[in-house]
Every structure is written in structure tokens, then in C-alpha cells.
Tab-separated table of C-alpha atoms in Angstrom:
chain	number	residue	atom	x	y	z
A	1	ASN	CA	-25.045	153.143	-130.454
A	2	ALA	CA	-22.841	155.553	-128.501
A	3	GLY	CA	-25.163	156.536	-125.713
A	4	VAL	CA	-23.807	159.382	-123.601
A	5	THR	CA	-20.344	160.508	-124.604
A	6	GLN	CA	-18.126	162.726	-122.338
A	7	THR	CA	-14.877	164.441	-123.255
A	8	PRO	CA	-12.276	164.755	-122.052
A	9	LYS	CA	-11.822	161.783	-119.781
A	10	PHE	CA	-9.134	163.473	-117.661
A	11	GLN	CA	-8.209	167.027	-117.149
A	12	VAL	CA	-5.783	168.901	-114.861
A	13	LEU	CA	-6.401	172.659	-114.296
A	14	LYS	CA	-4.656	175.442	-112.401
A	15	THR	CA	-6.624	177.434	-109.986
A	16	GLY	CA	-8.428	180.228	-111.842
A	17	GLN	CA	-8.462	178.586	-115.256
A	18	SER	CA	-11.646	178.000	-117.158
A	19	MET	CA	-12.654	174.979	-119.290
A	20	THR	CA	-15.645	173.255	-120.777
A	21	LEU	CA	-16.588	169.621	-120.233
A	22	GLN	CA	-18.469	168.251	-123.192
A	23	CYS	CA	-21.501	165.892	-123.102
A	24	ALA	CA	-23.301	164.543	-126.150
A	25	GLN	CA	-26.119	161.979	-126.458
A	26	ASP	CA	-27.580	160.243	-129.481
A	27	MET	CA	-30.763	158.863	-127.908
A	28	ASN	CA	-32.924	161.915	-128.598
A	29	HIS	CA	-33.352	162.346	-124.809
A	30	GLU	CA	-34.972	165.638	-123.779
A	31	TYR	CA	-33.575	165.617	-120.213
A	32	MET	CA	-29.843	166.064	-119.629
A	33	SER	CA	-27.955	166.759	-116.483
A	34	TRP	CA	-24.597	167.193	-114.797
A	35	TYR	CA	-23.622	165.427	-111.509
A	36	ARG	CA	-20.400	165.397	-109.638
A	37	GLN	CA	-19.160	162.453	-107.495
A	38	ASP	CA	-17.061	162.903	-104.514
A	39	PRO	CA	-16.004	160.196	-102.091
A	40	GLY	CA	-18.794	159.603	-99.458
A	41	MET	CA	-21.154	162.105	-101.143
A	42	GLY	CA	-22.860	160.181	-103.760
A	43	LEU	CA	-23.880	161.950	-106.941
A	44	ARG	CA	-24.940	165.627	-106.556
A	45	LEU	CA	-26.865	167.428	-109.181
A	46	ILE	CA	-25.166	170.567	-110.714
A	47	HIS	CA	-27.413	171.611	-113.437
A	48	TYR	CA	-30.088	170.039	-115.665
A	49	SER	CA	-32.101	170.765	-118.682
A	50	VAL	CA	-35.471	169.544	-119.806
A	51	GLY	CA	-35.021	170.539	-123.481
A	52	ALA	CA	-33.132	172.785	-125.902
A	53	GLY	CA	-33.028	176.276	-124.616
A	54	ILE	CA	-34.070	175.344	-121.055
A	55	THR	CA	-31.656	174.995	-118.139
A	56	ASP	CA	-31.949	175.120	-114.508
A	57	GLN	CA	-29.881	174.887	-111.249
A	58	GLY	CA	-29.485	171.754	-109.202
A	59	GLU	CA	-28.148	171.250	-105.814
A	60	VAL	CA	-24.595	172.571	-106.281
A	61	PRO	CA	-24.575	175.036	-109.116
A	62	ASN	CA	-22.077	177.599	-107.934
A	63	GLY	CA	-19.060	178.028	-110.167
A	64	TYR	CA	-20.602	176.214	-113.092
A	65	ASN	CA	-22.558	177.407	-116.157
A	66	VAL	CA	-24.513	175.475	-118.750
A	67	SER	CA	-26.264	175.991	-121.954
A	68	ARG	CA	-28.527	173.789	-124.166
A	69	SER	CA	-28.553	174.949	-127.742
A	70	THR	CA	-29.290	171.548	-129.232
A	71	THR	CA	-31.008	168.350	-128.019
A	72	GLU	CA	-27.862	166.463	-128.348
A	73	ASP	CA	-25.336	168.526	-126.463
A	74	PHE	CA	-25.072	169.875	-122.942
A	75	PRO	CA	-21.637	171.385	-122.113
A	76	LEU	CA	-20.671	172.323	-118.595
A	77	ARG	CA	-18.458	175.323	-118.095
A	78	LEU	CA	-16.157	175.900	-115.180
A	79	LEU	CA	-15.700	179.732	-115.003
A	80	SER	CA	-12.707	179.913	-112.730
A	81	ALA	CA	-11.544	176.527	-111.440
A	82	ALA	CA	-11.020	176.112	-107.654
A	83	PRO	CA	-9.484	173.026	-105.792
A	84	SER	CA	-12.971	172.379	-104.344
A	85	GLN	CA	-13.992	171.477	-107.949
A	86	THR	CA	-11.727	168.558	-108.014
A	87	SER	CA	-14.166	165.659	-108.595
A	88	VAL	CA	-15.517	163.253	-111.108
A	89	TYR	CA	-18.209	164.762	-113.370
A	90	PHE	CA	-20.845	162.715	-114.897
A	91	CYS	CA	-23.399	163.600	-117.535
A	92	ALA	CA	-26.718	161.780	-117.706
A	93	SER	CA	-29.808	161.788	-119.928
A	94	SER	CA	-33.361	160.373	-120.068
A	95	TYR	CA	-36.598	160.785	-121.685
A	96	PHE	CA	-38.900	163.602	-120.391
A	97	PRO	CA	-41.570	164.095	-119.176
A	98	SER	CA	-41.748	160.417	-118.407
A	99	GLY	CA	-39.218	161.435	-115.778
A	100	LEU	CA	-38.974	159.075	-112.926
A	101	ALA	CA	-40.170	156.069	-114.930
A	102	SER	CA	-37.371	156.646	-117.484
A	103	PRO	CA	-33.892	155.366	-116.458
A	104	LEU	CA	-30.994	157.937	-116.377
A	105	HIS	CA	-28.214	156.881	-118.803
A	106	PHE	CA	-24.759	157.965	-117.647
A	107	GLY	CA	-21.483	158.752	-119.502
A	108	ASN	CA	-18.241	157.409	-118.274
A	109	GLY	CA	-17.186	160.606	-116.534
A	110	THR	CA	-14.563	163.292	-116.650
A	111	ARG	CA	-11.990	163.206	-113.929
A	112	LEU	CA	-10.939	166.724	-113.109
A	113	THR	CA	-8.096	167.837	-110.858
A	114	VAL	CA	-7.650	171.534	-109.931
A	115	THR	CA	-4.234	172.320	-108.456
B	1	ASP	CA	-36.110	162.977	-99.179
B	2	ALA	CA	-35.808	159.427	-98.601
B	3	LYS	CA	-32.311	158.126	-97.753
B	4	THR	CA	-31.070	154.540	-98.436
B	5	THR	CA	-29.102	152.253	-96.212
B	6	GLN	CA	-27.063	149.387	-97.701
B	7	PRO	CA	-24.439	147.024	-96.294
B	8	THR	CA	-20.965	148.252	-96.986
B	9	SER	CA	-19.710	145.080	-98.541
B	10	MET	CA	-20.893	141.530	-99.567
B	11	ASP	CA	-19.351	138.414	-101.002
B	12	CYS	CA	-20.971	135.867	-103.258
B	13	ALA	CA	-19.784	132.795	-104.952
B	14	GLU	CA	-19.706	132.688	-108.764
B	15	GLY	CA	-22.845	131.027	-110.114
B	16	ARG	CA	-24.887	131.584	-107.010
B	17	ALA	CA	-27.639	134.215	-106.653
B	18	ALA	CA	-26.436	137.550	-105.122
B	19	ASN	CA	-29.037	139.207	-102.898
B	20	LEU	CA	-28.401	142.835	-102.119
B	21	PRO	CA	-30.588	144.457	-99.538
B	22	CYS	CA	-31.533	148.134	-99.225
B	23	ASN	CA	-33.592	150.107	-96.579
B	24	HIS	CA	-35.465	153.166	-97.581
B	25	SER	CA	-37.793	153.462	-94.646
B	26	THR	CA	-38.739	157.198	-95.369
B	27	ILE	CA	-39.601	156.714	-99.014
B	28	SER	CA	-42.635	158.652	-100.207
B	29	GLY	CA	-45.490	157.381	-102.472
B	30	ASN	CA	-44.179	158.920	-105.606
B	31	GLU	CA	-40.504	158.048	-105.238
B	32	TYR	CA	-39.017	155.281	-107.351
B	33	VAL	CA	-36.328	152.823	-106.209
B	34	TYR	CA	-33.475	152.568	-108.802
B	35	TRP	CA	-30.495	150.309	-108.681
B	36	TYR	CA	-27.232	151.206	-110.510
B	37	ARG	CA	-23.750	149.751	-110.311
B	38	GLN	CA	-20.249	151.228	-110.888
B	39	ILE	CA	-17.526	149.076	-112.200
B	40	HIS	CA	-14.159	150.438	-111.400
B	41	SER	CA	-14.799	154.225	-111.839
B	42	GLN	CA	-16.822	153.872	-114.983
B	43	GLY	CA	-20.246	155.652	-115.257
B	44	PRO	CA	-23.170	154.333	-113.196
B	45	GLN	CA	-24.845	151.571	-115.183
B	46	TYR	CA	-28.512	151.214	-114.821
B	47	ILE	CA	-29.777	147.869	-113.585
B	48	ILE	CA	-33.490	148.101	-112.765
B	49	HIS	CA	-36.085	150.230	-111.081
B	50	GLY	CA	-39.570	149.938	-109.434
B	51	LEU	CA	-42.314	151.778	-107.712
B	52	LYS	CA	-44.495	149.192	-105.954
B	53	ASN	CA	-44.393	145.976	-107.831
B	54	ASN	CA	-41.628	143.454	-108.136
B	55	GLU	CA	-39.708	143.851	-111.502
B	56	THR	CA	-37.486	141.558	-113.545
B	57	ASN	CA	-35.381	142.235	-116.527
B	58	GLU	CA	-32.459	140.486	-118.333
B	59	MET	CA	-29.951	141.641	-115.763
B	60	ALA	CA	-31.774	141.318	-112.383
B	61	SER	CA	-34.920	141.105	-110.308
B	62	LEU	CA	-36.140	143.697	-107.813
B	63	ILE	CA	-38.292	142.741	-104.922
B	64	ILE	CA	-40.005	145.596	-103.047
B	65	THR	CA	-41.673	144.949	-99.724
B	66	GLU	CA	-45.408	145.687	-99.438
B	67	ASP	CA	-44.768	148.768	-97.194
B	68	ARG	CA	-42.047	149.946	-99.597
B	69	LYS	CA	-39.602	150.507	-96.853
B	70	SER	CA	-37.056	148.059	-98.198
B	71	SER	CA	-36.071	146.200	-101.313
B	72	THR	CA	-33.765	143.512	-102.510
B	73	LEU	CA	-31.746	143.275	-105.757
B	74	ILE	CA	-31.312	139.747	-107.002
B	75	LEU	CA	-28.623	138.804	-109.495
B	76	PRO	CA	-29.677	135.190	-110.320
B	77	HIS	CA	-26.379	133.750	-111.541
B	78	ALA	CA	-23.544	136.038	-110.404
B	79	THR	CA	-20.386	136.084	-112.495
B	80	LEU	CA	-16.965	137.572	-111.957
B	81	ARG	CA	-18.034	140.643	-114.127
B	82	ASP	CA	-20.679	141.495	-111.572
B	83	THR	CA	-18.021	142.580	-109.075
B	84	ALA	CA	-18.853	146.227	-108.628
B	85	VAL	CA	-20.281	148.807	-106.197
B	86	TYR	CA	-24.062	148.661	-106.285
B	87	TYR	CA	-26.162	151.701	-105.444
B	88	CYS	CA	-29.729	151.730	-104.220
B	89	ILE	CA	-31.120	155.095	-105.201
B	90	VAL	CA	-34.344	156.827	-104.464
B	91	ARG	CA	-35.196	159.094	-107.304
B	92	VAL	CA	-37.285	162.299	-106.751
B	93	GLU	CA	-38.440	164.766	-109.352
B	94	ILE	CA	-38.563	168.231	-108.026
B	95	GLN	CA	-39.831	170.763	-110.542
B	96	GLY	CA	-38.248	168.863	-113.462
B	97	ALA	CA	-34.973	168.210	-111.636
B	98	GLN	CA	-34.037	164.618	-111.325
B	99	LYS	CA	-32.531	164.419	-107.913
B	100	LEU	CA	-30.894	161.227	-106.800
B	101	VAL	CA	-30.719	160.370	-103.087
B	102	PHE	CA	-27.841	157.889	-102.718
B	103	GLY	CA	-26.716	155.651	-99.922
B	104	GLN	CA	-23.049	154.648	-99.728
B	105	GLY	CA	-23.419	151.611	-101.954
B	106	THR	CA	-22.520	147.950	-101.472
B	107	ARG	CA	-19.174	146.721	-102.656
B	108	LEU	CA	-20.075	143.234	-104.088
B	109	THR	CA	-17.323	140.843	-104.681
B	110	ILE	CA	-17.935	137.690	-106.818
B	111	ASN	CA	-15.412	134.955	-105.746
B	112	PRO	CA	-14.544	132.112	-108.121
């Protein structure tokens, strides 16, 4: 049982480059989300989705795009990377709409450095 | 949104119970308390959660005070593999978004 799988594990980008962080889950979870973790800031919500074809913005959406064409996949796109986007990115999923009563399952993260 | 406060670090002897406190004095009635841990930069691992009642699972117990302003995570027989940063999180759902309100976490060290 793979759970939530994120690729790549590490990435270095130059300012202005674009890339896609991949996230896949095999638990048939309706809810998927992206967070970034920075020192002293906890996990901040970037974008989320409550089902295929439905996405919405979280707390810090600027500079990121998402799409949800299938239940399993939820890629995060950096349009034009900036040093401020250097962070660890986590994808998480859960059942919906049981929502708050359903634990979030996290992937192991993508460590992104923008130079 | 409720904010959580946790001690920065704690030590516990292997085999003993580890009791990790968390204050969430501004928690609202529909906000759940969740506990996660992170072991050395891996993804957060779910431990346990609760709303009002005490909870127990195969990993830990969660004791929530009657006024819901604080809680304690109990690892009954700590092992060296329990060394990690433990996060007490209040989780809020706002129009479908699962917003996590974090404290700084407690770095728990289990000593042999």
C-alpha cells in the first residue's frame, strides 16, 4: 500500500524556471492538498481539491497552479520559480466530506531549492 | 483560528511513558485536535485526533481537558524510534479547505 507518493524528492531550479511536482495517492481519497513547510512557519496550505475537476486556493497560492483531472493525481506547478519558493512541499490527502474527522495522510515531501 | 502552544523540547527514558502537553486555549467548538510527528524531515505522520472525548489507538492516547483548552499526548512505552518532533494541530475546515494551525512542535528525545 503506497499511500501518498511524491516525486521528485529533491529539485534545484534556477530563478524563472518552471516545473511540476507530482503527487499520487492510491487510497481513493477525494480530498487532496499541497502544503509548504518553512522553518518556524508550520505547514501552510497552497491549493486543495475536494474531487476531480475541482480545485481552490489555500493560504499561499501565488506562484502556483494545480489541476485535478483524476482522483489519484494532484500535480503542483511552479510557473516561474523564485528564491522565496525554496521550501519543502508536502502533498496530503483524506476522505471527504468526512473532513475534519478523517486524518490527513502526507507524502514524504519534495525539497525544492531555487537559486 | 486557535493557535497551539507546546514545550520546545522534552526528554524521556526508553520504556517510560512520554506525556506531551499542548495548550489550545482559543479552540472553537468544531475544531479538532490532531497530533502528528515528523521523524527527521520525513512527511508528517498521523498519530491520533479528538474533538471532546479521550481517545486511544495502537500508537498513543489523547487526553483532552473538559474545557478543551489543553490536551496531552501519551506514548505509553516510549522507544528510541519515537524520537521526533511532535506537532499538536488544531484543524479547521473553511469552505472545504483543511487548514492546519500549527504550533512550533515539541522535539522529543527518547534516551536509552
